[in-house]
Amino acid sequence: MPEHDRSLGKKIHAIVTANAPELAPRTWYGMPAYADKDGKIVCFFQAADKFKARYATFGFDQAAKLDEGHMWPTSFALEELTPAEEAKLAALVKKAVS
């Protein structure tokens, strides 16, 4: 992974492991992901370079418990991670495993 994507991936890893230690790191379609005890992917990181995109993506799969009414976001574009974005992602990860 190029350095910028690697740096974002390391920050994502720190956020997920600190806020949802019950999730197991694994690769999913060649990208970092985190699975629950049943092996179902809860959240994942997609490097921008992998898809020649202008931003990386942090997303949640169907095992994430983020349901809000009839519609809710399942992925987020990432260019940088400031402390404000890190706090938002930490809250979402906690909710996803609650």
GROMACS .gro file of C-alpha atoms in nm, residues 8-57:
model
   50
    8LEU     CA    1  -0.483   0.585   0.709
    9GLY     CA    2  -0.504   0.206   0.744
   10LYS     CA    3  -0.289   0.210   1.057
   11LYS     CA    4  -0.507   0.480   1.212
   12ILE     CA    5  -0.821   0.282   1.124
   13HIS     CA    6  -0.667  -0.030   1.279
   14ALA     CA    7  -0.593   0.159   1.600
   15ILE     CA    8  -0.948   0.299   1.614
   16VAL     CA    9  -1.115  -0.038   1.553
   17THR     CA   10  -0.899  -0.240   1.791
   18ALA     CA   11  -0.934   0.019   2.068
   19ASN     CA   12  -1.311   0.051   2.035
   20ALA     CA   13  -1.412  -0.301   1.936
   21PRO     CA   14  -1.144  -0.539   2.067
   22GLU     CA   15  -1.381  -0.832   2.008
   23LEU     CA   16  -1.342  -0.792   1.632
   24ALA     CA   17  -1.074  -1.000   1.462
   25PRO     CA   18  -0.853  -0.837   1.196
   26ARG     CA   19  -0.847  -1.020   0.863
   27THR     CA   20  -0.822  -0.944   0.495
   28TRP     CA   21  -1.132  -0.917   0.280
   29TYR     CA   22  -1.091  -0.886  -0.096
   30GLY     CA   23  -0.727  -0.807  -0.024
   31MET     CA   24  -0.807  -0.514   0.208
   32PRO     CA   25  -0.804  -0.483   0.589
   33ALA     CA   26  -1.133  -0.581   0.755
   34TYR     CA   27  -1.263  -0.674   1.100
   35ALA     CA   28  -1.490  -0.972   1.167
   36ASP     CA   29  -1.716  -1.068   1.455
   37LYS     CA   30  -1.699  -1.397   1.646
   38ASP     CA   31  -1.901  -1.567   1.369
   39GLY     CA   32  -1.653  -1.455   1.105
   40LYS     CA   33  -1.889  -1.196   0.953
   41ILE     CA   34  -1.729  -0.872   0.838
   42VAL     CA   35  -1.840  -0.576   1.046
   43CYS     CA   36  -1.617  -0.302   0.901
   44PHE     CA   37  -1.345  -0.262   0.640
   45PHE     CA   38  -1.093  -0.022   0.488
   46GLN     CA   39  -1.039   0.025   0.113
   47ALA     CA   40  -0.721   0.196   0.005
   48ALA     CA   41  -0.765   0.472  -0.255
   49ASP     CA   42  -0.478   0.336  -0.466
   50LYS     CA   43  -0.638  -0.011  -0.499
   51PHE     CA   44  -0.925   0.134  -0.702
   52LYS     CA   45  -0.744   0.442  -0.837
   53ALA     CA   46  -0.989   0.656  -0.638
   54ARG     CA   47  -0.930   1.006  -0.505
   55TYR     CA   48  -1.018   0.894  -0.151
   56ALA     CA   49  -0.994   0.584   0.069
   57THR     CA   50  -1.310   0.431   0.212
   0.00000   0.00000   0.00000
